[in-house]
């Protein structure tokens, strides 16, 4: 029966009706906020390329973690910014390195009220900025890097983290991390695999946040933005190696990948709304070109609609407050 009997606009008439028939909802518990902590900092520092995001001191990190819990955010992903770096990324495996110290700080502050996660990668800790150890020829050595990841995973688990996030895109990283955790008695620590991580131009502001020393690029280990089937292969390998959650990164330019991964696996799927996605919206809003809050929630809704059950976003705390007001 066509128009005029059928009128889809009936279900859009009022806010109450639109809420009633909404097909996609975001719960604050599905959001994860990335946080940066800088070694030796006595007060938080604004990150120029990411308005509203901070490099925290240990004290301000604890306070921010409590604020996130109060907002109902489901998880906190921690990144460390060390005072010094070396070719081996030894600050990442040092039990007293800034990231492991931050894990202990946040866990002691929030306990199990939120899921404390940690980035498991060497890029923040290496003097060359790559995600792995280098050969004498300057290439990333996959297998030597895996040994470092295993040690790093155990150090983070010993610090009390609930979820480790191997993000370096080394072949075999999930299996090596899983075995290392289990062998050390940390069978309860989950693995969030950065399974489909693209060599994206959207990461630029993040490198300011972690003061990256990257030389060159990461195209020999991160994925080609042109490829989708390759992502499904990577995801399948990570699930077979024991990944508890798989993630696509970035999010918005890869919603087709998110949807395809969701259809392919039966583990939770996450997506990371990365720094460049965040910075573009903030810059456009600062110029008065877009409605910031509406665009923020629209982007998050699109990621959720594509199939991501978990969303890492720098807007997590603010979005959680807005979502509570909406629903």
PDB file of C-alpha atoms in Angstrom:
ATOM      1  CA  UNK A   1       0.000   0.000   0.000  1.00  0.00           C
ATOM      2  CA  UNK A   2       1.744   3.220  -1.147  1.00  0.00           C
ATOM      3  CA  UNK A   3       1.467   6.856  -0.141  1.00  0.00           C
ATOM      4  CA  UNK A   4      -0.747   8.477   1.128  1.00  0.00           C
ATOM      5  CA  UNK A   5      -1.667   5.560   3.410  1.00  0.00           C
ATOM      6  CA  UNK A   6       1.975   4.759   4.216  1.00  0.00           C
ATOM      7  CA  UNK A   7       3.768   7.700   5.818  1.00  0.00           C
ATOM      8  CA  UNK A   8       7.146   6.847   7.378  1.00  0.00           C
ATOM      9  CA  UNK A   9       7.288  10.348   8.842  1.00  0.00           C
ATOM     10  CA  UNK A  10       4.764   9.263  11.484  1.00  0.00           C
ATOM     11  CA  UNK A  11       7.641   7.592  13.308  1.00  0.00           C
ATOM     12  CA  UNK A  12       9.763  10.745  13.220  1.00  0.00           C
ATOM     13  CA  UNK A  13       7.156  13.189  14.489  1.00  0.00           C
ATOM     14  CA  UNK A  14       8.327  13.803  18.066  1.00  0.00           C
ATOM     15  CA  UNK A  15      11.487  13.176  20.103  1.00  0.00           C
ATOM     16  CA  UNK A  16       9.608  10.552  22.125  1.00  0.00           C
ATOM     17  CA  UNK A  17       8.556   8.634  19.004  1.00  0.00           C
ATOM     18  CA  UNK A  18      12.058   8.836  17.551  1.00  0.00           C
ATOM     19  CA  UNK A  19      13.514   7.449  20.790  1.00  0.00           C
ATOM     20  CA  UNK A  20      10.953   4.642  20.787  1.00  0.00           C
ATOM     21  CA  UNK A  21      11.890   3.385  17.322  1.00  0.00           C
ATOM     22  CA  UNK A  22      15.616   4.152  17.401  1.00  0.00           C
ATOM     23  CA  UNK A  23      17.497   1.177  15.958  1.00  0.00           C
ATOM     24  CA  UNK A  24      20.938   1.975  17.343  1.00  0.00           C
ATOM     25  CA  UNK A  25      21.759   3.111  20.865  1.00  0.00           C
ATOM     26  CA  UNK A  26      25.093   3.728  22.533  1.00  0.00           C
ATOM     27  CA  UNK A  27      25.545   2.925  26.189  1.00  0.00           C
ATOM     28  CA  UNK A  28      28.297   4.783  28.073  1.00  0.00           C
ATOM     29  CA  UNK A  29      29.520   1.383  29.256  1.00  0.00           C
ATOM     30  CA  UNK A  30      30.487   0.639  25.638  1.00  0.00           C
ATOM     31  CA  UNK A  31      32.885   3.593  25.495  1.00  0.00           C
ATOM     32  CA  UNK A  32      36.587   3.476  26.333  1.00  0.00           C
ATOM     33  CA  UNK A  33      38.580   6.658  26.953  1.00  0.00           C
ATOM     34  CA  UNK A  34      42.268   6.713  25.949  1.00  0.00           C
ATOM     35  CA  UNK A  35      44.452   8.583  28.455  1.00  0.00           C
ATOM     36  CA  UNK A  36      48.080   9.688  28.270  1.00  0.00           C
ATOM     37  CA  UNK A  37      50.401   9.975  31.255  1.00  0.00           C
ATOM     38  CA  UNK A  38      53.789  11.703  31.043  1.00  0.00           C
ATOM     39  CA  UNK A  39      56.694  10.650  33.201  1.00  0.00           C
ATOM     40  CA  UNK A  40      57.882  13.389  35.529  1.00  0.00           C
ATOM     41  CA  UNK A  41      54.954  15.722  34.810  1.00  0.00           C
ATOM     42  CA  UNK A  42      53.773  17.723  37.805  1.00  0.00           C
ATOM     43  CA  UNK A  43      50.640  19.024  36.130  1.00  0.00           C
ATOM     44  CA  UNK A  44      48.626  18.119  33.032  1.00  0.00           C
ATOM     45  CA  UNK A  45      49.649  19.547  29.662  1.00  0.00           C
ATOM     46  CA  UNK A  46      47.247  20.402  26.844  1.00  0.00           C
ATOM     47  CA  UNK A  47      47.881  18.658  23.517  1.00  0.00           C
ATOM     48  CA  UNK A  48      47.725  21.338  20.846  1.00  0.00           C
ATOM     49  CA  UNK A  49      46.487  19.085  18.058  1.00  0.00           C
ATOM     50  CA  UNK A  50      43.771  17.517  20.237  1.00  0.00           C
ATOM     51  CA  UNK A  51      41.809  20.264  22.020  1.00  0.00           C
ATOM     52  CA  UNK A  52      40.479  19.049  25.361  1.00  0.00           C
ATOM     53  CA  UNK A  53      42.857  16.063  25.574  1.00  0.00           C
ATOM     54  CA  UNK A  54      45.728  16.129  28.066  1.00  0.00           C
ATOM     55  CA  UNK A  55      49.060  14.588  28.826  1.00  0.00           C
ATOM     56  CA  UNK A  56      48.411  13.770  32.466  1.00  0.00           C
ATOM     57  CA  UNK A  57      50.592  13.784  35.507  1.00  0.00           C
ATOM     58  CA  UNK A  58      50.159  10.773  37.765  1.00  0.00           C
ATOM     59  CA  UNK A  59      47.917  12.801  40.088  1.00  0.00           C
ATOM     60  CA  UNK A  60      45.731  14.236  37.337  1.00  0.00           C
ATOM     61  CA  UNK A  61      45.463  10.786  35.731  1.00  0.00           C
ATOM     62  CA  UNK A  62      44.003   9.340  38.911  1.00  0.00           C
ATOM     63  CA  UNK A  63      41.471  12.166  39.097  1.00  0.00           C
ATOM     64  CA  UNK A  64      40.542  11.771  35.430  1.00  0.00           C
ATOM     65  CA  UNK A  65      40.056   8.035  35.918  1.00  0.00           C
ATOM     66  CA  UNK A  66      37.637   8.672  38.771  1.00  0.00           C
ATOM     67  CA  UNK A  67      35.759  11.189  36.626  1.00  0.00           C
ATOM     68  CA  UNK A  68      35.454   8.621  33.836  1.00  0.00           C
ATOM     69  CA  UNK A  69      34.068   6.038  36.241  1.00  0.00           C
ATOM     70  CA  UNK A  70      31.521   8.503  37.582  1.00  0.00           C
ATOM     71  CA  UNK A  71      30.416   9.250  34.014  1.00  0.00           C
ATOM     72  CA  UNK A  72      29.801   5.547  33.461  1.00  0.00           C
ATOM     73  CA  UNK A  73      32.533   5.012  30.882  1.00  0.00           C
ATOM     74  CA  UNK A  74      33.234   1.330  30.414  1.00  0.00           C
ATOM     75  CA  UNK A  75      37.000   1.354  30.082  1.00  0.00           C
ATOM     76  CA  UNK A  76      40.230   3.351  30.275  1.00  0.00           C
ATOM     77  CA  UNK A  77      43.060   2.702  27.792  1.00  0.00           C
ATOM     78  CA  UNK A  78      46.417   3.906  29.089  1.00  0.00           C
ATOM     79  CA  UNK A  79      49.388   5.184  27.090  1.00  0.00           C
ATOM     80  CA  UNK A  80      52.731   6.146  28.646  1.00  0.00           C
ATOM     81  CA  UNK A  81      55.007   8.995  27.631  1.00  0.00           C
ATOM     82  CA  UNK A  82      58.480   8.239  29.033  1.00  0.00           C
ATOM     83  CA  UNK A  83      61.116  10.800  29.936  1.00  0.00           C
ATOM     84  CA  UNK A  84      63.737   8.911  27.917  1.00  0.00           C
ATOM     85  CA  UNK A  85      63.777   6.308  25.168  1.00  0.00           C
ATOM     86  CA  UNK A  86      66.213   3.772  23.798  1.00  0.00           C
ATOM     87  CA  UNK A  87      66.483   1.452  20.837  1.00  0.00           C
ATOM     88  CA  UNK A  88      64.986  -1.478  22.749  1.00  0.00           C
ATOM     89  CA  UNK A  89      61.991   0.319  24.260  1.00  0.00           C
ATOM     90  CA  UNK A  90      63.098  -0.854  27.686  1.00  0.00           C
ATOM     91  CA  UNK A  91      60.787   1.595  29.426  1.00  0.00           C
ATOM     92  CA  UNK A  92      57.861  -0.532  28.297  1.00  0.00           C
ATOM     93  CA  UNK A  93      59.068  -3.636  30.106  1.00  0.00           C
ATOM     94  CA  UNK A  94      60.470  -1.895  33.182  1.00  0.00           C
ATOM     95  CA  UNK A  95      58.135  -2.559  36.139  1.00  0.00           C
ATOM     96  CA  UNK A  96      58.828   1.021  37.231  1.00  0.00           C
ATOM     97  CA  UNK A  97      58.328   2.468  33.750  1.00  0.00           C
ATOM     98  CA  UNK A  98      55.668   5.155  33.463  1.00  0.00           C
ATOM     99  CA  UNK A  99      53.020   2.967  31.842  1.00  0.00           C
ATOM    100  CA  UNK A 100      53.284   0.193  34.430  1.00  0.00           C
ATOM    101  CA  UNK A 101      53.295   2.748  37.247  1.00  0.00           C
ATOM    102  CA  UNK A 102      50.200   4.373  35.729  1.00  0.00           C
ATOM    103  CA  UNK A 103      48.425   1.031  35.566  1.00  0.00           C
ATOM    104  CA  UNK A 104      49.029   0.510  39.276  1.00  0.00           C
ATOM    105  CA  UNK A 105      47.862   4.068  40.018  1.00  0.00           C
ATOM    106  CA  UNK A 106      44.608   3.734  38.098  1.00  0.00           C
ATOM    107  CA  UNK A 107      43.817   0.223  39.334  1.00  0.00           C
ATOM    108  CA  UNK A 108      44.355   1.337  42.930  1.00  0.00           C
ATOM    109  CA  UNK A 109      42.067   4.310  42.321  1.00  0.00           C
ATOM    110  CA  UNK A 110      39.132   2.707  40.472  1.00  0.00           C
ATOM    111  CA  UNK A 111      39.486  -1.018  41.124  1.00  0.00           C
ATOM    112  CA  UNK A 112      36.969  -2.995  39.092  1.00  0.00           C
ATOM    113  CA  UNK A 113      34.622  -0.043  38.603  1.00  0.00           C
ATOM    114  CA  UNK A 114      35.991   0.335  35.083  1.00  0.00           C
ATOM    115  CA  UNK A 115      38.048  -1.915  32.825  1.00  0.00           C
ATOM    116  CA  UNK A 116      41.675  -0.778  32.969  1.00  0.00           C
ATOM    117  CA  UNK A 117      43.431  -1.428  29.658  1.00  0.00           C
ATOM    118  CA  UNK A 118      46.956  -0.723  28.448  1.00  0.00           C
ATOM    119  CA  UNK A 119      48.580  -0.230  25.088  1.00  0.00           C
ATOM    120  CA  UNK A 120      51.020  -3.044  24.448  1.00  0.00           C
ATOM    121  CA  UNK A 121      53.461  -1.628  21.933  1.00  0.00           C
ATOM    122  CA  UNK A 122      57.024  -0.328  21.858  1.00  0.00           C
ATOM    123  CA  UNK A 123      56.499   2.797  19.764  1.00  0.00           C
ATOM    124  CA  UNK A 124      56.121   5.143  22.744  1.00  0.00           C
ATOM    125  CA  UNK A 125      59.322   3.775  24.267  1.00  0.00           C
ATOM    126  CA  UNK A 126      61.720   3.429  21.324  1.00  0.00           C
ATOM    127  CA  UNK A 127      64.125   6.140  20.246  1.00  0.00           C
ATOM    128  CA  UNK A 128      63.219   5.475  16.599  1.00  0.00           C
ATOM    129  CA  UNK A 129      59.456   5.458  17.187  1.00  0.00           C
ATOM    130  CA  UNK A 130      58.727   2.138  15.507  1.00  0.00           C
ATOM    131  CA  UNK A 131      56.460  -0.468  17.058  1.00  0.00           C
ATOM    132  CA  UNK A 132      59.201  -3.068  17.213  1.00  0.00           C
ATOM    133  CA  UNK A 133      62.906  -3.741  17.494  1.00  0.00           C
ATOM    134  CA  UNK A 134      65.057  -2.999  14.459  1.00  0.00           C
ATOM    135  CA  UNK A 135      67.528  -5.141  12.579  1.00  0.00           C
ATOM    136  CA  UNK A 136      70.989  -3.721  11.820  1.00  0.00           C
ATOM    137  CA  UNK A 137      69.570  -2.770   8.419  1.00  0.00           C
ATOM    138  CA  UNK A 138      66.856  -0.687  10.089  1.00  0.00           C
ATOM    139  CA  UNK A 139      63.907  -2.983   9.380  1.00  0.00           C
ATOM    140  CA  UNK A 140      61.412  -3.999  12.044  1.00  0.00           C
ATOM    141  CA  UNK A 141      62.339  -7.467  13.301  1.00  0.00           C
ATOM    142  CA  UNK A 142      59.043  -9.290  13.768  1.00  0.00           C
ATOM    143  CA  UNK A 143      60.209 -12.227  15.871  1.00  0.00           C
ATOM    144  CA  UNK A 144      62.578 -10.311  18.132  1.00  0.00           C
ATOM    145  CA  UNK A 145      59.748  -7.865  18.753  1.00  0.00           C
ATOM    146  CA  UNK A 146      57.435 -10.682  19.823  1.00  0.00           C
ATOM    147  CA  UNK A 147      59.788 -11.576  22.658  1.00  0.00           C
ATOM    148  CA  UNK A 148      59.652  -7.978  23.863  1.00  0.00           C
ATOM    149  CA  UNK A 149      55.857  -7.965  23.636  1.00  0.00           C
ATOM    150  CA  UNK A 150      55.683 -11.093  25.757  1.00  0.00           C
ATOM    151  CA  UNK A 151      57.810  -9.481  28.457  1.00  0.00           C
ATOM    152  CA  UNK A 152      55.795  -6.275  28.253  1.00  0.00           C
ATOM    153  CA  UNK A 153      52.489  -8.152  28.585  1.00  0.00           C
ATOM    154  CA  UNK A 154      53.641  -9.905  31.739  1.00  0.00           C
ATOM    155  CA  UNK A 155      54.850  -6.603  33.232  1.00  0.00           C
ATOM    156  CA  UNK A 156      51.489  -4.956  32.551  1.00  0.00           C
ATOM    157  CA  UNK A 157      49.598  -7.906  33.974  1.00  0.00           C
ATOM    158  CA  UNK A 158      51.757  -7.839  37.097  1.00  0.00           C
ATOM    159  CA  UNK A 159      50.861  -4.154  37.463  1.00  0.00           C
ATOM    160  CA  UNK A 160      47.191  -5.143  37.590  1.00  0.00           C
ATOM    161  CA  UNK A 161      45.817  -4.418  34.125  1.00  0.00           C
ATOM    162  CA  UNK A 162      42.618  -6.208  33.088  1.00  0.00           C
ATOM    163  CA  UNK A 163      43.105  -6.024  29.314  1.00  0.00           C
ATOM    164  CA  UNK A 164      46.261  -5.718  27.216  1.00  0.00           C
ATOM    165  CA  UNK A 165      46.071  -4.213  23.744  1.00  0.00           C
ATOM    166  CA  UNK A 166      48.823  -5.480  21.437  1.00  0.00           C
ATOM    167  CA  UNK A 167      48.801  -2.816  18.734  1.00  0.00           C
ATOM    168  CA  UNK A 168      52.034  -3.275  16.815  1.00  0.00           C
ATOM    169  CA  UNK A 169      50.665  -5.478  13.988  1.00  0.00           C
ATOM    170  CA  UNK A 170      53.454  -8.023  14.325  1.00  0.00           C
ATOM    171  CA  UNK A 171      52.644 -11.451  12.892  1.00  0.00           C
ATOM    172  CA  UNK A 172      51.866 -13.857  15.745  1.00  0.00           C
ATOM    173  CA  UNK A 173      51.631 -11.177  18.430  1.00  0.00           C
ATOM    174  CA  UNK A 174      48.358 -12.342  19.943  1.00  0.00           C
ATOM    175  CA  UNK A 175      49.449 -15.946  20.342  1.00  0.00           C
ATOM    176  CA  UNK A 176      52.790 -14.983  21.874  1.00  0.00           C
ATOM    177  CA  UNK A 177      51.141 -12.577  24.317  1.00  0.00           C
ATOM    178  CA  UNK A 178      48.485 -15.123  25.280  1.00  0.00           C
ATOM    179  CA  UNK A 179      51.021 -17.825  25.958  1.00  0.00           C
ATOM    180  CA  UNK A 180      53.250 -15.491  27.956  1.00  0.00           C
ATOM    181  CA  UNK A 181      50.364 -14.343  30.126  1.00  0.00           C
ATOM    182  CA  UNK A 182      49.186 -17.883  30.765  1.00  0.00           C
ATOM    183  CA  UNK A 183      52.679 -19.150  31.552  1.00  0.00           C
ATOM    184  CA  UNK A 184      53.085 -16.365  34.117  1.00  0.00           C
ATOM    185  CA  UNK A 185      49.777 -17.235  35.788  1.00  0.00           C
ATOM    186  CA  UNK A 186      47.809 -14.293  34.344  1.00  0.00           C
ATOM    187  CA  UNK A 187      45.144 -16.379  32.667  1.00  0.00           C
ATOM    188  CA  UNK A 188      42.452 -13.873  33.655  1.00  0.00           C
ATOM    189  CA  UNK A 189      43.988 -10.978  31.678  1.00  0.00           C
ATOM    190  CA  UNK A 190      42.147 -10.474  28.383  1.00  0.00           C
ATOM    191  CA  UNK A 191      43.677  -9.609  25.017  1.00  0.00           C
ATOM    192  CA  UNK A 192      42.204  -6.813  22.912  1.00  0.00           C
ATOM    193  CA  UNK A 193      43.826  -7.396  19.530  1.00  0.00           C
ATOM    194  CA  UNK A 194      44.429  -4.458  17.229  1.00  0.00           C
ATOM    195  CA  UNK A 195      43.579  -6.921  14.486  1.00  0.00           C
ATOM    196  CA  UNK A 196      42.928  -4.558  11.566  1.00  0.00           C
ATOM    197  CA  UNK A 197      45.154  -1.538  12.068  1.00  0.00           C
ATOM    198  CA  UNK A 198      45.726   0.498   8.956  1.00  0.00           C
ATOM    199  CA  UNK A 199      48.732   2.597   7.946  1.00  0.00           C
ATOM    200  CA  UNK A 200      46.548   5.668   8.219  1.00  0.00           C
ATOM    201  CA  UNK A 201      47.173   9.387   7.864  1.00  0.00           C
ATOM    202  CA  UNK A 202      44.609   9.932  10.638  1.00  0.00           C
ATOM    203  CA  UNK A 203      47.123   9.191  13.422  1.00  0.00           C
ATOM    204  CA  UNK A 204      48.994  12.484  13.196  1.00  0.00           C
ATOM    205  CA  UNK A 205      47.738  14.219  16.362  1.00  0.00           C
ATOM    206  CA  UNK A 206      48.341  11.061  18.417  1.00  0.00           C
ATOM    207  CA  UNK A 207      52.041  11.309  17.653  1.00  0.00           C
ATOM    208  CA  UNK A 208      52.030  14.727  19.293  1.00  0.00           C
ATOM    209  CA  UNK A 209      50.280  13.221  22.312  1.00  0.00           C
ATOM    210  CA  UNK A 210      52.972  10.561  22.829  1.00  0.00           C
ATOM    211  CA  UNK A 211      55.827  12.753  21.562  1.00  0.00           C
ATOM    212  CA  UNK A 212      56.620  10.151  18.943  1.00  0.00           C
ATOM    213  CA  UNK A 213      60.160   9.899  17.626  1.00  0.00           C
ATOM    214  CA  UNK A 214      59.044   8.035  14.494  1.00  0.00           C
ATOM    215  CA  UNK A 215      61.479   7.941  11.614  1.00  0.00           C
ATOM    216  CA  UNK A 216      59.955   6.866   8.307  1.00  0.00           C
ATOM    217  CA  UNK A 217      56.574   5.154   8.266  1.00  0.00           C
ATOM    218  CA  UNK A 218      54.889   1.906   9.342  1.00  0.00           C
ATOM    219  CA  UNK A 219      53.656   0.608   6.009  1.00  0.00           C
ATOM    220  CA  UNK A 220      55.683  -2.617   6.242  1.00  0.00           C
ATOM    221  CA  UNK A 221      53.617  -3.808   9.198  1.00  0.00           C
ATOM    222  CA  UNK A 222      50.375  -1.826   9.321  1.00  0.00           C
ATOM    223  CA  UNK A 223      47.749  -2.583   6.689  1.00  0.00           C
ATOM    224  CA  UNK A 224      47.245  -0.974   3.307  1.00  0.00           C
ATOM    225  CA  UNK A 225      44.132   1.268   3.445  1.00  0.00           C
ATOM    226  CA  UNK A 226      43.011  -0.234   0.126  1.00  0.00           C
ATOM    227  CA  UNK A 227      42.534  -3.740   1.551  1.00  0.00           C
ATOM    228  CA  UNK A 228      39.481  -5.308   3.187  1.00  0.00           C
ATOM    229  CA  UNK A 229      39.954  -9.043   2.669  1.00  0.00           C
ATOM    230  CA  UNK A 230      43.367  -8.763   4.284  1.00  0.00           C
ATOM    231  CA  UNK A 231      41.661  -7.435   7.420  1.00  0.00           C
ATOM    232  CA  UNK A 232      39.400 -10.445   7.609  1.00  0.00           C
ATOM    233  CA  UNK A 233      42.431 -12.705   7.345  1.00  0.00           C
ATOM    234  CA  UNK A 234      44.226 -10.787  10.116  1.00  0.00           C
ATOM    235  CA  UNK A 235      41.135 -10.939  12.326  1.00  0.00           C
ATOM    236  CA  UNK A 236      40.709 -14.683  11.775  1.00  0.00           C
ATOM    237  CA  UNK A 237      44.352 -15.281  12.703  1.00  0.00           C
ATOM    238  CA  UNK A 238      44.017 -13.215  15.889  1.00  0.00           C
ATOM    239  CA  UNK A 239      40.864 -15.030  16.962  1.00  0.00           C
ATOM    240  CA  UNK A 240      42.570 -18.372  16.325  1.00  0.00           C
ATOM    241  CA  UNK A 241      45.517 -17.214  18.458  1.00  0.00           C
ATOM    242  CA  UNK A 242      43.250 -16.401  21.398  1.00  0.00           C
ATOM    243  CA  UNK A 243      42.087 -12.801  21.027  1.00  0.00           C
ATOM    244  CA  UNK A 244      39.200 -12.054  23.371  1.00  0.00           C
ATOM    245  CA  UNK A 245      38.239  -8.868  21.491  1.00  0.00           C
ATOM    246  CA  UNK A 246      39.267  -7.687  18.020  1.00  0.00           C
ATOM    247  CA  UNK A 247      39.565  -4.069  16.936  1.00  0.00           C
ATOM    248  CA  UNK A 248      39.515  -2.011  13.752  1.00  0.00           C
ATOM    249  CA  UNK A 249      41.562   1.202  13.691  1.00  0.00           C
ATOM    250  CA  UNK A 250      40.753   3.894  12.539  1.00  0.00           C
ATOM    251  CA  UNK A 251      36.966   3.826  12.744  1.00  0.00           C
ATOM    252  CA  UNK A 252      35.095   6.272  10.492  1.00  0.00           C
ATOM    253  CA  UNK A 253      37.103   5.755   7.270  1.00  0.00           C
ATOM    254  CA  UNK A 254      36.773   1.983   7.772  1.00  0.00           C
ATOM    255  CA  UNK A 255      33.132   1.420   8.698  1.00  0.00           C
ATOM    256  CA  UNK A 256      32.875  -1.160   5.926  1.00  0.00           C
ATOM    257  CA  UNK A 257      35.691  -3.077   7.614  1.00  0.00           C
ATOM    258  CA  UNK A 258      33.941  -2.832  10.991  1.00  0.00           C
ATOM    259  CA  UNK A 259      30.753  -4.258   9.465  1.00  0.00           C
ATOM    260  CA  UNK A 260      32.612  -7.062   7.694  1.00  0.00           C
ATOM    261  CA  UNK A 261      34.528  -8.017  10.832  1.00  0.00           C
ATOM    262  CA  UNK A 262      31.336  -8.012  12.891  1.00  0.00           C
ATOM    263  CA  UNK A 263      29.755 -10.424  10.407  1.00  0.00           C
ATOM    264  CA  UNK A 264      32.807 -12.698  10.430  1.00  0.00           C
ATOM    265  CA  UNK A 265      33.489 -13.292  14.147  1.00  0.00           C
ATOM    266  CA  UNK A 266      31.668 -14.185  17.334  1.00  0.00           C
ATOM    267  CA  UNK A 267      33.915 -12.246  19.725  1.00  0.00           C
ATOM    268  CA  UNK A 268      33.268  -8.598  20.660  1.00  0.00           C
ATOM    269  CA  UNK A 269      34.334  -6.076  18.025  1.00  0.00           C
ATOM    270  CA  UNK A 270      35.872  -2.732  18.949  1.00  0.00           C
ATOM    271  CA  UNK A 271      36.740   0.319  16.854  1.00  0.00           C
ATOM    272  CA  UNK A 272      39.127   3.153  17.675  1.00  0.00           C
ATOM    273  CA  UNK A 273      37.968   6.646  16.743  1.00  0.00           C
ATOM    274  CA  UNK A 274      41.478   7.975  16.334  1.00  0.00           C
ATOM    275  CA  UNK A 275      43.081  11.343  16.947  1.00  0.00           C
ATOM    276  CA  UNK A 276      42.681  12.650  13.410  1.00  0.00           C
ATOM    277  CA  UNK A 277      38.957  11.907  13.425  1.00  0.00           C
ATOM    278  CA  UNK A 278      38.635  13.749  16.718  1.00  0.00           C
ATOM    279  CA  UNK A 279      40.802  16.693  15.673  1.00  0.00           C
ATOM    280  CA  UNK A 280      38.915  17.305  12.425  1.00  0.00           C
ATOM    281  CA  UNK A 281      35.593  17.623  14.229  1.00  0.00           C
ATOM    282  CA  UNK A 282      37.078  19.828  16.928  1.00  0.00           C
ATOM    283  CA  UNK A 283      38.683  22.119  14.332  1.00  0.00           C
ATOM    284  CA  UNK A 284      35.511  22.430  12.284  1.00  0.00           C
ATOM    285  CA  UNK A 285      33.471  23.123  15.414  1.00  0.00           C
ATOM    286  CA  UNK A 286      35.950  25.750  16.586  1.00  0.00           C
ATOM    287  CA  UNK A 287      35.380  27.558  13.295  1.00  0.00           C
ATOM    288  CA  UNK A 288      31.608  27.406  13.729  1.00  0.00           C
ATOM    289  CA  UNK A 289      31.142  25.177  10.709  1.00  0.00           C
ATOM    290  CA  UNK A 290      29.373  22.283  12.469  1.00  0.00           C
ATOM    291  CA  UNK A 291      27.318  21.567  15.579  1.00  0.00           C
ATOM    292  CA  UNK A 292      29.988  19.910  17.719  1.00  0.00           C
ATOM    293  CA  UNK A 293      27.823  17.839  20.064  1.00  0.00           C
ATOM    294  CA  UNK A 294      25.522  16.585  17.326  1.00  0.00           C
ATOM    295  CA  UNK A 295      28.448  15.599  15.118  1.00  0.00           C
ATOM    296  CA  UNK A 296      30.177  13.915  18.055  1.00  0.00           C
ATOM    297  CA  UNK A 297      27.192  11.704  18.783  1.00  0.00           C
ATOM    298  CA  UNK A 298      26.463  11.117  15.102  1.00  0.00           C
ATOM    299  CA  UNK A 299      29.957   9.781  14.502  1.00  0.00           C
ATOM    300  CA  UNK A 300      29.741   7.493  17.517  1.00  0.00           C
ATOM    301  CA  UNK A 301      26.317   6.261  16.415  1.00  0.00           C
ATOM    302  CA  UNK A 302      27.649   5.446  12.941  1.00  0.00           C
ATOM    303  CA  UNK A 303      30.469   3.367  14.437  1.00  0.00           C
ATOM    304  CA  UNK A 304      28.024   1.539  16.690  1.00  0.00           C
ATOM    305  CA  UNK A 305      25.607   1.004  13.796  1.00  0.00           C
ATOM    306  CA  UNK A 306      28.402  -0.512  11.696  1.00  0.00           C
ATOM    307  CA  UNK A 307      28.798  -3.198  14.366  1.00  0.00           C
ATOM    308  CA  UNK A 308      31.368  -2.042  16.907  1.00  0.00           C
ATOM    309  CA  UNK A 309      30.247  -3.064  20.369  1.00  0.00           C
ATOM    310  CA  UNK A 310      33.127  -1.156  21.995  1.00  0.00           C
ATOM    311  CA  UNK A 311      34.310   2.292  20.877  1.00  0.00           C
ATOM    312  CA  UNK A 312      37.570   3.910  21.919  1.00  0.00           C
ATOM    313  CA  UNK A 313      37.053   7.653  21.680  1.00  0.00           C
ATOM    314  CA  UNK A 314      38.579  10.787  23.184  1.00  0.00           C
ATOM    315  CA  UNK A 315      35.026  12.027  23.691  1.00  0.00           C
ATOM    316  CA  UNK A 316      34.080   9.089  25.908  1.00  0.00           C
ATOM    317  CA  UNK A 317      33.504  11.012  29.143  1.00  0.00           C
ATOM    318  CA  UNK A 318      31.685  13.930  27.526  1.00  0.00           C
ATOM    319  CA  UNK A 319      29.652  11.621  25.308  1.00  0.00           C
ATOM    320  CA  UNK A 320      28.653   9.541  28.334  1.00  0.00           C
ATOM    321  CA  UNK A 321      27.169  12.642  29.986  1.00  0.00           C
ATOM    322  CA  UNK A 322      25.321  13.593  26.788  1.00  0.00           C
ATOM    323  CA  UNK A 323      23.959  10.085  26.313  1.00  0.00           C
ATOM    324  CA  UNK A 324      22.598  10.037  29.846  1.00  0.00           C
ATOM    325  CA  UNK A 325      20.751  13.272  29.136  1.00  0.00           C
ATOM    326  CA  UNK A 326      19.389  11.866  25.862  1.00  0.00           C
ATOM    327  CA  UNK A 327      18.128   8.558  27.210  1.00  0.00           C
TER     328      UNK A 327
END
